[in-house]
mmCIF file with all atom_site columns, C-alpha atoms in Angstrom:
data_model
loop_
_atom_site.group_PDB
_atom_site.id
_atom_site.type_symbol
_atom_site.label_atom_id
_atom_site.label_alt_id
_atom_site.label_comp_id
_atom_site.label_asym_id
_atom_site.label_entity_id
_atom_site.label_seq_id
_atom_site.pdbx_PDB_ins_code
_atom_site.Cartn_x
_atom_site.Cartn_y
_atom_site.Cartn_z
_atom_site.occupancy
_atom_site.B_iso_or_equiv
_atom_site.pdbx_formal_charge
_atom_site.auth_seq_id
_atom_site.auth_comp_id
_atom_site.auth_asym_id
_atom_site.auth_atom_id
_atom_site.pdbx_PDB_model_num
ATOM 1   C CA . UNK Q 1 1   ? 7.396   9.668   -9.439  1.00 0.00 ? 14  UNK Q CA 1
ATOM 2   C CA . UNK Q 1 2   ? 6.207   7.350   -12.220 1.00 0.00 ? 15  UNK Q CA 1
ATOM 3   C CA . UNK Q 1 3   ? 6.070   4.137   -10.161 1.00 0.00 ? 16  UNK Q CA 1
ATOM 4   C CA . UNK Q 1 4   ? 3.860   2.819   -7.388  1.00 0.00 ? 17  UNK Q CA 1
ATOM 5   C CA . UNK Q 1 5   ? 4.793   -0.350  -5.491  1.00 0.00 ? 18  UNK Q CA 1
ATOM 6   C CA . UNK Q 1 6   ? 2.019   -1.659  -3.276  1.00 0.00 ? 19  UNK Q CA 1
ATOM 7   C CA . UNK Q 1 7   ? 0.529   1.818   -3.428  1.00 0.00 ? 20  UNK Q CA 1
ATOM 8   C CA . UNK Q 1 8   ? 3.708   3.575   -2.279  1.00 0.00 ? 21  UNK Q CA 1
ATOM 9   C CA . UNK Q 1 9   ? 5.703   6.116   -4.313  1.00 0.00 ? 22  UNK Q CA 1
ATOM 10  C CA . UNK Q 1 10  ? 8.909   4.085   -4.390  1.00 0.00 ? 23  UNK Q CA 1
ATOM 11  C CA . UNK Q 1 11  ? 10.810  2.573   -7.300  1.00 0.00 ? 24  UNK Q CA 1
ATOM 12  C CA . UNK Q 1 12  ? 12.523  -0.555  -5.939  1.00 0.00 ? 25  UNK Q CA 1
ATOM 13  C CA . UNK Q 1 13  ? 11.497  -4.003  -4.742  1.00 0.00 ? 26  UNK Q CA 1
ATOM 14  C CA . UNK Q 1 14  ? 13.145  -6.458  -2.376  1.00 0.00 ? 27  UNK Q CA 1
ATOM 15  C CA . UNK Q 1 15  ? 16.064  -8.465  -3.766  1.00 0.00 ? 28  UNK Q CA 1
ATOM 16  C CA . UNK Q 1 16  ? 14.129  -11.487 -2.466  1.00 0.00 ? 29  UNK Q CA 1
ATOM 17  C CA . UNK Q 1 17  ? 11.045  -10.799 -4.597  1.00 0.00 ? 30  UNK Q CA 1
ATOM 18  C CA . UNK Q 1 18  ? 10.155  -13.959 -6.496  1.00 0.00 ? 31  UNK Q CA 1
ATOM 19  C CA . UNK Q 1 19  ? 9.315   -11.993 -9.619  1.00 0.00 ? 32  UNK Q CA 1
ATOM 20  C CA . UNK Q 1 20  ? 12.969  -10.936 -9.745  1.00 0.00 ? 33  UNK Q CA 1
ATOM 21  C CA . UNK Q 1 21  ? 14.404  -14.300 -8.707  1.00 0.00 ? 34  UNK Q CA 1
ATOM 22  C CA . UNK Q 1 22  ? 12.228  -16.637 -10.767 1.00 0.00 ? 35  UNK Q CA 1
ATOM 23  C CA . UNK Q 1 23  ? 9.952   -14.604 -13.047 1.00 0.00 ? 36  UNK Q CA 1
ATOM 24  C CA . UNK Q 1 24  ? 7.181   -15.723 -10.695 1.00 0.00 ? 37  UNK Q CA 1
ATOM 25  C CA . UNK Q 1 25  ? 4.489   -13.298 -11.735 1.00 0.00 ? 38  UNK Q CA 1
ATOM 26  C CA . UNK Q 1 26  ? 2.243   -11.775 -14.369 1.00 0.00 ? 39  UNK Q CA 1
ATOM 27  C CA . UNK Q 1 27  ? 1.979   -8.436  -16.127 1.00 0.00 ? 40  UNK Q CA 1
ATOM 28  C CA . UNK Q 1 28  ? -0.426  -6.336  -18.166 1.00 0.00 ? 41  UNK Q CA 1
ATOM 29  C CA . UNK Q 1 29  ? 0.356   -3.424  -20.482 1.00 0.00 ? 42  UNK Q CA 1
ATOM 30  C CA . UNK Q 1 30  ? -2.591  -1.040  -20.566 1.00 0.00 ? 43  UNK Q CA 1
ATOM 31  C CA . UNK Q 1 31  ? -3.401  1.889   -22.850 1.00 0.00 ? 44  UNK Q CA 1
ATOM 32  C CA . UNK Q 1 32  ? -4.919  4.861   -21.013 1.00 0.00 ? 45  UNK Q CA 1
ATOM 33  C CA . UNK Q 1 33  ? -6.542  7.699   -22.921 1.00 0.00 ? 46  UNK Q CA 1
ATOM 34  C CA . UNK Q 1 34  ? -7.684  10.743  -20.955 1.00 0.00 ? 47  UNK Q CA 1
ATOM 35  C CA . UNK Q 1 35  ? -7.780  8.682   -17.772 1.00 0.00 ? 48  UNK Q CA 1
ATOM 36  C CA . UNK Q 1 36  ? -9.717  5.779   -19.302 1.00 0.00 ? 49  UNK Q CA 1
ATOM 37  C CA . UNK Q 1 37  ? -8.532  2.305   -20.301 1.00 0.00 ? 50  UNK Q CA 1
ATOM 38  C CA . UNK Q 1 38  ? -10.916 0.984   -22.996 1.00 0.00 ? 51  UNK Q CA 1
ATOM 39  C CA . UNK Q 1 39  ? -10.001 -2.672  -22.440 1.00 0.00 ? 52  UNK Q CA 1
ATOM 40  C CA . UNK Q 1 40  ? -9.710  -2.507  -18.645 1.00 0.00 ? 53  UNK Q CA 1
ATOM 41  C CA . UNK Q 1 41  ? -12.155 -5.325  -17.848 1.00 0.00 ? 54  UNK Q CA 1
ATOM 42  C CA . UNK Q 1 42  ? -10.506 -7.668  -20.340 1.00 0.00 ? 55  UNK Q CA 1
ATOM 43  C CA . UNK Q 1 43  ? -7.059  -6.962  -18.890 1.00 0.00 ? 56  UNK Q CA 1
ATOM 44  C CA . UNK Q 1 44  ? -8.328  -7.579  -15.371 1.00 0.00 ? 57  UNK Q CA 1
ATOM 45  C CA . UNK Q 1 45  ? -10.047 -10.832 -16.375 1.00 0.00 ? 58  UNK Q CA 1
ATOM 46  C CA . UNK Q 1 46  ? -6.798  -12.120 -17.885 1.00 0.00 ? 59  UNK Q CA 1
ATOM 47  C CA . UNK Q 1 47  ? -4.833  -11.041 -14.818 1.00 0.00 ? 60  UNK Q CA 1
ATOM 48  C CA . UNK Q 1 48  ? -7.319  -12.729 -12.497 1.00 0.00 ? 61  UNK Q CA 1
ATOM 49  C CA . UNK Q 1 49  ? -7.218  -15.947 -14.518 1.00 0.00 ? 62  UNK Q CA 1
ATOM 50  C CA . UNK Q 1 50  ? -3.418  -15.971 -14.418 1.00 0.00 ? 63  UNK Q CA 1
ATOM 51  C CA . UNK Q 1 51  ? -3.374  -15.299 -10.683 1.00 0.00 ? 64  UNK Q CA 1
ATOM 52  C CA . UNK Q 1 52  ? -5.764  -18.186 -10.099 1.00 0.00 ? 65  UNK Q CA 1
ATOM 53  C CA . UNK Q 1 53  ? -3.637  -20.579 -12.152 1.00 0.00 ? 66  UNK Q CA 1
ATOM 54  C CA . UNK Q 1 54  ? -0.367  -19.508 -10.507 1.00 0.00 ? 67  UNK Q CA 1
ATOM 55  C CA . UNK Q 1 55  ? -2.071  -19.228 -7.092  1.00 0.00 ? 68  UNK Q CA 1
ATOM 56  C CA . UNK Q 1 56  ? -0.894  -15.681 -6.548  1.00 0.00 ? 69  UNK Q CA 1
ATOM 57  C CA . UNK Q 1 57  ? -2.907  -13.334 -4.358  1.00 0.00 ? 70  UNK Q CA 1
ATOM 58  C CA . UNK Q 1 58  ? -4.843  -11.051 -6.730  1.00 0.00 ? 71  UNK Q CA 1
ATOM 59  C CA . UNK Q 1 59  ? -5.218  -7.377  -5.757  1.00 0.00 ? 72  UNK Q CA 1
ATOM 60  C CA . UNK Q 1 60  ? -8.601  -5.712  -5.544  1.00 0.00 ? 73  UNK Q CA 1
ATOM 61  C CA . UNK Q 1 61  ? -9.682  -4.244  -8.886  1.00 0.00 ? 74  UNK Q CA 1
ATOM 62  C CA . UNK Q 1 62  ? -10.850 -0.916  -7.521  1.00 0.00 ? 75  UNK Q CA 1
ATOM 63  C CA . UNK Q 1 63  ? -7.515  -0.288  -5.825  1.00 0.00 ? 76  UNK Q CA 1
ATOM 64  C CA . UNK Q 1 64  ? -5.642  -1.174  -9.001  1.00 0.00 ? 77  UNK Q CA 1
ATOM 65  C CA . UNK Q 1 65  ? -7.775  1.158   -11.084 1.00 0.00 ? 78  UNK Q CA 1
ATOM 66  C CA . UNK Q 1 66  ? -7.201  4.033   -8.649  1.00 0.00 ? 79  UNK Q CA 1
ATOM 67  C CA . UNK Q 1 67  ? -3.429  3.494   -8.751  1.00 0.00 ? 80  UNK Q CA 1
ATOM 68  C CA . UNK Q 1 68  ? -3.336  3.219   -12.545 1.00 0.00 ? 81  UNK Q CA 1
ATOM 69  C CA . UNK Q 1 69  ? -5.421  6.369   -12.968 1.00 0.00 ? 82  UNK Q CA 1
ATOM 70  C CA . UNK Q 1 70  ? -3.230  8.244   -10.506 1.00 0.00 ? 83  UNK Q CA 1
ATOM 71  C CA . UNK Q 1 71  ? -0.181  7.626   -12.690 1.00 0.00 ? 84  UNK Q CA 1
ATOM 72  C CA . UNK Q 1 72  ? -1.943  7.922   -16.050 1.00 0.00 ? 85  UNK Q CA 1
ATOM 73  C CA . UNK Q 1 73  ? -3.491  11.308  -15.291 1.00 0.00 ? 86  UNK Q CA 1
ATOM 74  C CA . UNK Q 1 74  ? -6.758  12.694  -16.613 1.00 0.00 ? 87  UNK Q CA 1
ATOM 75  C CA . UNK Q 1 75  ? -5.438  14.035  -19.927 1.00 0.00 ? 88  UNK Q CA 1
ATOM 76  C CA . UNK Q 1 76  ? -3.422  12.588  -22.777 1.00 0.00 ? 89  UNK Q CA 1
ATOM 77  C CA . UNK Q 1 77  ? -2.281  9.108   -23.732 1.00 0.00 ? 90  UNK Q CA 1
ATOM 78  C CA . UNK Q 1 78  ? -0.200  6.976   -21.406 1.00 0.00 ? 91  UNK Q CA 1
ATOM 79  C CA . UNK Q 1 79  ? 0.960   3.379   -21.197 1.00 0.00 ? 92  UNK Q CA 1
ATOM 80  C CA . UNK Q 1 80  ? 0.633   1.762   -17.782 1.00 0.00 ? 93  UNK Q CA 1
ATOM 81  C CA . UNK Q 1 81  ? 2.530   -1.426  -17.026 1.00 0.00 ? 94  UNK Q CA 1
ATOM 82  C CA . UNK Q 1 82  ? 1.042   -3.448  -14.176 1.00 0.00 ? 95  UNK Q CA 1
ATOM 83  C CA . UNK Q 1 83  ? 3.200   -6.240  -12.734 1.00 0.00 ? 96  UNK Q CA 1
ATOM 84  C CA . UNK Q 1 84  ? 1.971   -8.716  -10.141 1.00 0.00 ? 97  UNK Q CA 1
ATOM 85  C CA . UNK Q 1 85  ? 4.509   -10.989 -8.444  1.00 0.00 ? 98  UNK Q CA 1
ATOM 86  C CA . UNK Q 1 86  ? 4.204   -13.590 -5.712  1.00 0.00 ? 99  UNK Q CA 1
ATOM 87  C CA . UNK Q 1 87  ? 6.194   -11.326 -3.414  1.00 0.00 ? 100 UNK Q CA 1
ATOM 88  C CA . UNK Q 1 88  ? 8.895   -12.641 -1.081  1.00 0.00 ? 101 UNK Q CA 1
ATOM 89  C CA . UNK Q 1 89  ? 9.173   -15.827 0.950   1.00 0.00 ? 102 UNK Q CA 1
ATOM 90  C CA . UNK Q 1 90  ? 9.479   -19.516 0.356   1.00 0.00 ? 103 UNK Q CA 1
ATOM 91  C CA . UNK Q 1 91  ? 12.491  -21.709 -0.215  1.00 0.00 ? 104 UNK Q CA 1
ATOM 92  C CA . UNK Q 1 92  ? 13.930  -21.867 -3.712  1.00 0.00 ? 105 UNK Q CA 1
ATOM 93  C CA . UNK Q 1 93  ? 11.256  -23.007 -6.130  1.00 0.00 ? 106 UNK Q CA 1
ATOM 94  C CA . UNK Q 1 94  ? 8.940   -23.785 -3.212  1.00 0.00 ? 107 UNK Q CA 1
ATOM 95  C CA . UNK Q 1 95  ? 6.781   -20.702 -2.609  1.00 0.00 ? 108 UNK Q CA 1
ATOM 96  C CA . UNK Q 1 96  ? 5.226   -19.517 0.627   1.00 0.00 ? 109 UNK Q CA 1
ATOM 97  C CA . UNK Q 1 97  ? 1.517   -20.148 0.043   1.00 0.00 ? 110 UNK Q CA 1
ATOM 98  C CA . UNK Q 1 98  ? 0.512   -17.391 2.460   1.00 0.00 ? 111 UNK Q CA 1
ATOM 99  C CA . UNK Q 1 99  ? 2.853   -14.635 1.277   1.00 0.00 ? 112 UNK Q CA 1
ATOM 100 C CA . UNK Q 1 100 ? 1.257   -11.348 0.129   1.00 0.00 ? 113 UNK Q CA 1
ATOM 101 C CA . UNK Q 1 101 ? 1.774   -10.504 -3.519  1.00 0.00 ? 114 UNK Q CA 1
ATOM 102 C CA . UNK Q 1 102 ? 3.640   -7.463  -4.835  1.00 0.00 ? 115 UNK Q CA 1
ATOM 103 C CA . UNK Q 1 103 ? 1.947   -5.099  -7.287  1.00 0.00 ? 116 UNK Q CA 1
ATOM 104 C CA . UNK Q 1 104 ? 3.987   -2.665  -9.361  1.00 0.00 ? 117 UNK Q CA 1
ATOM 105 C CA . UNK Q 1 105 ? 2.336   0.088   -11.390 1.00 0.00 ? 118 UNK Q CA 1
ATOM 106 C CA . UNK Q 1 106 ? 4.554   2.047   -13.797 1.00 0.00 ? 119 UNK Q CA 1
ATOM 107 C CA . UNK Q 1 107 ? 3.815   4.913   -16.173 1.00 0.00 ? 120 UNK Q CA 1
ATOM 108 C CA . UNK Q 1 108 ? 5.433   4.995   -19.589 1.00 0.00 ? 121 UNK Q CA 1
ATOM 109 C CA . UNK Q 1 109 ? 5.271   7.486   -22.432 1.00 0.00 ? 122 UNK Q CA 1
ATOM 110 C CA . UNK Q 1 110 ? 3.033   6.711   -25.379 1.00 0.00 ? 123 UNK Q CA 1
ATOM 111 C CA . UNK Q 1 111 ? 5.213   5.013   -28.030 1.00 0.00 ? 124 UNK Q CA 1
ATOM 112 C CA . UNK Q 1 112 ? 6.400   7.238   -30.846 1.00 0.00 ? 125 UNK Q CA 1
ATOM 113 C CA . UNK Q 1 113 ? 6.318   6.260   -34.491 1.00 0.00 ? 126 UNK Q CA 1
ATOM 114 C CA . UNK Q 1 114 ? 2.997   4.397   -34.428 1.00 0.00 ? 127 UNK Q CA 1
ATOM 115 C CA . UNK Q 1 115 ? 1.400   6.614   -37.059 1.00 0.00 ? 128 UNK Q CA 1
ATOM 116 C CA . UNK Q 1 116 ? 4.403   6.206   -39.359 1.00 0.00 ? 129 UNK Q CA 1
ATOM 117 C CA . UNK Q 1 117 ? 4.323   2.436   -38.878 1.00 0.00 ? 130 UNK Q CA 1
ATOM 118 C CA . UNK Q 1 118 ? 0.622   2.361   -39.765 1.00 0.00 ? 131 UNK Q CA 1
ATOM 119 C CA . UNK Q 1 119 ? 1.348   4.205   -43.015 1.00 0.00 ? 132 UNK Q CA 1
ATOM 120 C CA . UNK Q 1 120 ? 4.596   2.584   -44.101 1.00 0.00 ? 133 UNK Q CA 1
ATOM 121 C CA . UNK Q 1 121 ? 4.448   -0.811  -42.408 1.00 0.00 ? 134 UNK Q CA 1
ATOM 122 C CA . UNK Q 1 122 ? 7.136   -2.746  -40.580 1.00 0.00 ? 135 UNK Q CA 1
ATOM 123 C CA . UNK Q 1 123 ? 10.052  -4.840  -41.739 1.00 0.00 ? 136 UNK Q CA 1
ATOM 124 C CA . UNK Q 1 124 ? 9.344   -8.284  -40.298 1.00 0.00 ? 137 UNK Q CA 1
ATOM 125 C CA . UNK Q 1 125 ? 11.331  -11.495 -40.242 1.00 0.00 ? 138 UNK Q CA 1
ATOM 126 C CA . UNK Q 1 126 ? 10.563  -15.092 -39.388 1.00 0.00 ? 139 UNK Q CA 1
ATOM 127 C CA . UNK Q 1 127 ? 12.308  -15.760 -36.108 1.00 0.00 ? 140 UNK Q CA 1
ATOM 128 C CA . UNK Q 1 128 ? 14.424  -18.840 -35.511 1.00 0.00 ? 141 UNK Q CA 1
ATOM 129 C CA . UNK Q 1 129 ? 13.217  -18.780 -31.892 1.00 0.00 ? 142 UNK Q CA 1
ATOM 130 C CA . UNK Q 1 130 ? 10.457  -21.308 -31.250 1.00 0.00 ? 143 UNK Q CA 1
ATOM 131 C CA . UNK Q 1 131 ? 8.001   -20.732 -28.422 1.00 0.00 ? 144 UNK Q CA 1
ATOM 132 C CA . UNK Q 1 132 ? 7.661   -23.531 -25.903 1.00 0.00 ? 145 UNK Q CA 1
ATOM 133 C CA . UNK Q 1 133 ? 4.244   -25.048 -25.227 1.00 0.00 ? 146 UNK Q CA 1
ATOM 134 C CA . UNK Q 1 134 ? 3.120   -25.561 -21.640 1.00 0.00 ? 147 UNK Q CA 1
ATOM 135 C CA . UNK Q 1 135 ? -0.559  -26.382 -21.249 1.00 0.00 ? 148 UNK Q CA 1
ATOM 136 C CA . UNK Q 1 136 ? -0.864  -24.930 -17.743 1.00 0.00 ? 149 UNK Q CA 1
ATOM 137 C CA . UNK Q 1 137 ? 0.601   -21.587 -18.862 1.00 0.00 ? 150 UNK Q CA 1
ATOM 138 C CA . UNK Q 1 138 ? -1.278  -21.393 -22.154 1.00 0.00 ? 151 UNK Q CA 1
ATOM 139 C CA . UNK Q 1 139 ? -2.446  -17.856 -22.905 1.00 0.00 ? 152 UNK Q CA 1
ATOM 140 C CA . UNK Q 1 140 ? -0.961  -16.299 -19.757 1.00 0.00 ? 153 UNK Q CA 1
ATOM 141 C CA . UNK Q 1 141 ? 1.055   -13.096 -19.864 1.00 0.00 ? 154 UNK Q CA 1
ATOM 142 C CA . UNK Q 1 142 ? 3.602   -14.318 -17.334 1.00 0.00 ? 155 UNK Q CA 1
ATOM 143 C CA . UNK Q 1 143 ? 6.922   -12.701 -16.500 1.00 0.00 ? 156 UNK Q CA 1
ATOM 144 C CA . UNK Q 1 144 ? 9.109   -15.301 -18.227 1.00 0.00 ? 157 UNK Q CA 1
ATOM 145 C CA . UNK Q 1 145 ? 9.828   -13.562 -21.562 1.00 0.00 ? 158 UNK Q CA 1
ATOM 146 C CA . UNK Q 1 146 ? 13.296  -14.850 -22.477 1.00 0.00 ? 159 UNK Q CA 1
ATOM 147 C CA . UNK Q 1 147 ? 12.078  -16.247 -25.802 1.00 0.00 ? 160 UNK Q CA 1
ATOM 148 C CA . UNK Q 1 148 ? 10.747  -12.832 -26.801 1.00 0.00 ? 161 UNK Q CA 1
ATOM 149 C CA . UNK Q 1 149 ? 14.007  -11.170 -25.761 1.00 0.00 ? 162 UNK Q CA 1
ATOM 150 C CA . UNK Q 1 150 ? 15.983  -13.593 -27.928 1.00 0.00 ? 163 UNK Q CA 1
ATOM 151 C CA . UNK Q 1 151 ? 13.661  -12.850 -30.852 1.00 0.00 ? 164 UNK Q CA 1
ATOM 152 C CA . UNK Q 1 152 ? 14.072  -9.106  -30.320 1.00 0.00 ? 165 UNK Q CA 1
ATOM 153 C CA . UNK Q 1 153 ? 17.862  -9.493  -30.337 1.00 0.00 ? 166 UNK Q CA 1
ATOM 154 C CA . UNK Q 1 154 ? 17.543  -11.407 -33.589 1.00 0.00 ? 167 UNK Q CA 1
ATOM 155 C CA . UNK Q 1 155 ? 15.532  -8.523  -35.045 1.00 0.00 ? 168 UNK Q CA 1
ATOM 156 C CA . UNK Q 1 156 ? 18.223  -6.060  -34.003 1.00 0.00 ? 169 UNK Q CA 1
ATOM 157 C CA . UNK Q 1 157 ? 20.927  -8.164  -35.622 1.00 0.00 ? 170 UNK Q CA 1
ATOM 158 C CA . UNK Q 1 158 ? 18.961  -8.462  -38.874 1.00 0.00 ? 171 UNK Q CA 1
ATOM 159 C CA . UNK Q 1 159 ? 17.727  -4.875  -39.042 1.00 0.00 ? 172 UNK Q CA 1
ATOM 160 C CA . UNK Q 1 160 ? 14.056  -5.794  -38.601 1.00 0.00 ? 173 UNK Q CA 1
ATOM 161 C CA . UNK Q 1 161 ? 11.252  -4.102  -36.679 1.00 0.00 ? 174 UNK Q CA 1
ATOM 162 C CA . UNK Q 1 162 ? 9.274   -7.207  -35.740 1.00 0.00 ? 175 UNK Q CA 1
ATOM 163 C CA . UNK Q 1 163 ? 9.324   -10.985 -35.967 1.00 0.00 ? 176 UNK Q CA 1
ATOM 164 C CA . UNK Q 1 164 ? 6.799   -13.740 -36.526 1.00 0.00 ? 177 UNK Q CA 1
ATOM 165 C CA . UNK Q 1 165 ? 7.272   -16.567 -34.034 1.00 0.00 ? 178 UNK Q CA 1
ATOM 166 C CA . UNK Q 1 166 ? 6.287   -20.211 -34.418 1.00 0.00 ? 179 UNK Q CA 1
ATOM 167 C CA . UNK Q 1 167 ? 5.710   -22.734 -31.664 1.00 0.00 ? 180 UNK Q CA 1
ATOM 168 C CA . UNK Q 1 168 ? 7.612   -26.020 -31.307 1.00 0.00 ? 181 UNK Q CA 1
ATOM 169 C CA . UNK Q 1 169 ? 4.999   -27.818 -33.409 1.00 0.00 ? 182 UNK Q CA 1
ATOM 170 C CA . UNK Q 1 170 ? 5.639   -25.478 -36.345 1.00 0.00 ? 183 UNK Q CA 1
ATOM 171 C CA . UNK Q 1 171 ? 2.428   -23.447 -35.990 1.00 0.00 ? 184 UNK Q CA 1
ATOM 172 C CA . UNK Q 1 172 ? 2.345   -19.672 -36.342 1.00 0.00 ? 185 UNK Q CA 1
ATOM 173 C CA . UNK Q 1 173 ? 1.986   -18.308 -32.804 1.00 0.00 ? 186 UNK Q CA 1
ATOM 174 C CA . UNK Q 1 174 ? 2.373   -14.525 -32.513 1.00 0.00 ? 187 UNK Q CA 1
ATOM 175 C CA . UNK Q 1 175 ? 4.719   -11.586 -32.977 1.00 0.00 ? 188 UNK Q CA 1
ATOM 176 C CA . UNK Q 1 176 ? 7.225   -10.563 -30.315 1.00 0.00 ? 189 UNK Q CA 1
ATOM 177 C CA . UNK Q 1 177 ? 4.831   -8.392  -28.336 1.00 0.00 ? 190 UNK Q CA 1
ATOM 178 C CA . UNK Q 1 178 ? 1.510   -8.685  -30.138 1.00 0.00 ? 191 UNK Q CA 1
ATOM 179 C CA . UNK Q 1 179 ? -0.945  -11.114 -31.631 1.00 0.00 ? 192 UNK Q CA 1
ATOM 180 C CA . UNK Q 1 180 ? -1.243  -11.637 -35.373 1.00 0.00 ? 193 UNK Q CA 1
ATOM 181 C CA . UNK Q 1 181 ? -4.191  -11.207 -37.706 1.00 0.00 ? 194 UNK Q CA 1
ATOM 182 C CA . UNK Q 1 182 ? -3.640  -12.622 -41.180 1.00 0.00 ? 195 UNK Q CA 1
ATOM 183 C CA . UNK Q 1 183 ? -5.580  -12.209 -44.428 1.00 0.00 ? 196 UNK Q CA 1
ATOM 184 C CA . UNK Q 1 184 ? -5.648  -15.647 -46.087 1.00 0.00 ? 197 UNK Q CA 1
ATOM 185 C CA . UNK Q 1 185 ? -7.897  -16.601 -48.992 1.00 0.00 ? 198 UNK Q CA 1
ATOM 186 C CA . UNK Q 1 186 ? -10.120 -13.585 -48.495 1.00 0.00 ? 199 UNK Q CA 1
ATOM 187 C CA . UNK Q 1 187 ? -10.680 -14.326 -44.786 1.00 0.00 ? 200 UNK Q CA 1
ATOM 188 C CA . UNK Q 1 188 ? -9.182  -12.816 -41.640 1.00 0.00 ? 201 UNK Q CA 1
ATOM 189 C CA . UNK Q 1 189 ? -7.553  -15.503 -39.524 1.00 0.00 ? 202 UNK Q CA 1
ATOM 190 C CA . UNK Q 1 190 ? -6.051  -15.347 -36.046 1.00 0.00 ? 203 UNK Q CA 1
ATOM 191 C CA . UNK Q 1 191 ? -3.395  -18.038 -35.500 1.00 0.00 ? 204 UNK Q CA 1
ATOM 192 C CA . UNK Q 1 192 ? -4.305  -20.392 -32.692 1.00 0.00 ? 205 UNK Q CA 1
ATOM 193 C CA . UNK Q 1 193 ? -1.398  -21.751 -30.664 1.00 0.00 ? 206 UNK Q CA 1
ATOM 194 C CA . UNK Q 1 194 ? -1.104  -22.714 -26.988 1.00 0.00 ? 207 UNK Q CA 1
ATOM 195 C CA . UNK Q 1 195 ? 2.203   -20.831 -26.922 1.00 0.00 ? 208 UNK Q CA 1
ATOM 196 C CA . UNK Q 1 196 ? 0.636   -17.454 -27.721 1.00 0.00 ? 209 UNK Q CA 1
ATOM 197 C CA . UNK Q 1 197 ? -0.617  -14.901 -25.217 1.00 0.00 ? 210 UNK Q CA 1
ATOM 198 C CA . UNK Q 1 198 ? -4.405  -14.627 -25.099 1.00 0.00 ? 211 UNK Q CA 1
ATOM 199 C CA . UNK Q 1 199 ? -4.492  -11.050 -26.399 1.00 0.00 ? 212 UNK Q CA 1
ATOM 200 C CA . UNK Q 1 200 ? -7.229  -8.795  -25.088 1.00 0.00 ? 213 UNK Q CA 1
ATOM 201 C CA . UNK Q 1 201 ? -7.253  -6.622  -28.210 1.00 0.00 ? 214 UNK Q CA 1
ATOM 202 C CA . UNK Q 1 202 ? -7.607  -9.630  -30.483 1.00 0.00 ? 215 UNK Q CA 1
ATOM 203 C CA . UNK Q 1 203 ? -10.425 -10.997 -28.328 1.00 0.00 ? 216 UNK Q CA 1
ATOM 204 C CA . UNK Q 1 204 ? -12.242 -7.656  -28.515 1.00 0.00 ? 217 UNK Q CA 1
ATOM 205 C CA . UNK Q 1 205 ? -11.800 -7.509  -32.289 1.00 0.00 ? 218 UNK Q CA 1
ATOM 206 C CA . UNK Q 1 206 ? -12.976 -11.097 -32.776 1.00 0.00 ? 219 UNK Q CA 1
ATOM 207 C CA . UNK Q 1 207 ? -16.126 -10.495 -30.740 1.00 0.00 ? 220 UNK Q CA 1
ATOM 208 C CA . UNK Q 1 208 ? -17.130 -7.028  -31.921 1.00 0.00 ? 221 UNK Q CA 1
ATOM 209 C CA . UNK Q 1 209 ? -15.932 -6.436  -35.485 1.00 0.00 ? 222 UNK Q CA 1
ATOM 210 C CA . UNK Q 1 210 ? -17.793 -7.385  -38.666 1.00 0.00 ? 223 UNK Q CA 1
ATOM 211 C CA . UNK Q 1 211 ? -14.602 -8.821  -40.179 1.00 0.00 ? 224 UNK Q CA 1
ATOM 212 C CA . UNK Q 1 212 ? -15.544 -12.375 -39.301 1.00 0.00 ? 225 UNK Q CA 1
ATOM 213 C CA . UNK Q 1 213 ? -12.225 -13.310 -37.684 1.00 0.00 ? 226 UNK Q CA 1
ATOM 214 C CA . UNK Q 1 214 ? -11.613 -17.050 -37.688 1.00 0.00 ? 227 UNK Q CA 1
ATOM 215 C CA . UNK Q 1 215 ? -9.284  -18.675 -35.155 1.00 0.00 ? 228 UNK Q CA 1
ATOM 216 C CA . UNK Q 1 216 ? -7.320  -21.530 -36.685 1.00 0.00 ? 229 UNK Q CA 1
ATOM 217 C CA . UNK Q 1 217 ? -3.987  -23.326 -36.524 1.00 0.00 ? 230 UNK Q CA 1
ATOM 218 C CA . UNK Q 1 218 ? -1.758  -22.056 -39.324 1.00 0.00 ? 231 UNK Q CA 1
#
């Protein structure tokens, strides 16, 4: 079984789960290598921040790590998707403040073709989809990803591998499922937009690399 739901080896959630009904939740996509996730703490900090903003019960970190490691295994490379929803309960858009959250841990194969993409690059387009700006949700990796799905469909229709997305104010925001790092005028720049996800990899690179990454509106 490649899925754990609330620690149980099952692969389905209630039809009343608010993550299914309303996208009321958060998710993290974690890279595990030989049982270790290099950016674990950064992922957990972002998840905790999102849970605090959405007022969703956050699971205990140690339990999450045990469940992720159980599925990832001790050898090889795996992708673990962690989804946290508000669970069931409430009335329509009005949630039950005391409802326990639902945590879903899923194992996925390491993506193929990464080495080829690093060597040959990707065909990218400028998407016509503009990302909405909502101050309260800024930077969160929440479960409402319809804009990214529309952009991915546009890529499929135009024979592209990836797309650059702008926000509604015309600023460069991000790619469909990753942050951007641009070389402009001899300097590395990370686009700054409230519509973009606060990427953990980009944060690590900005803080630890000697590249001198500058965050700026572009």
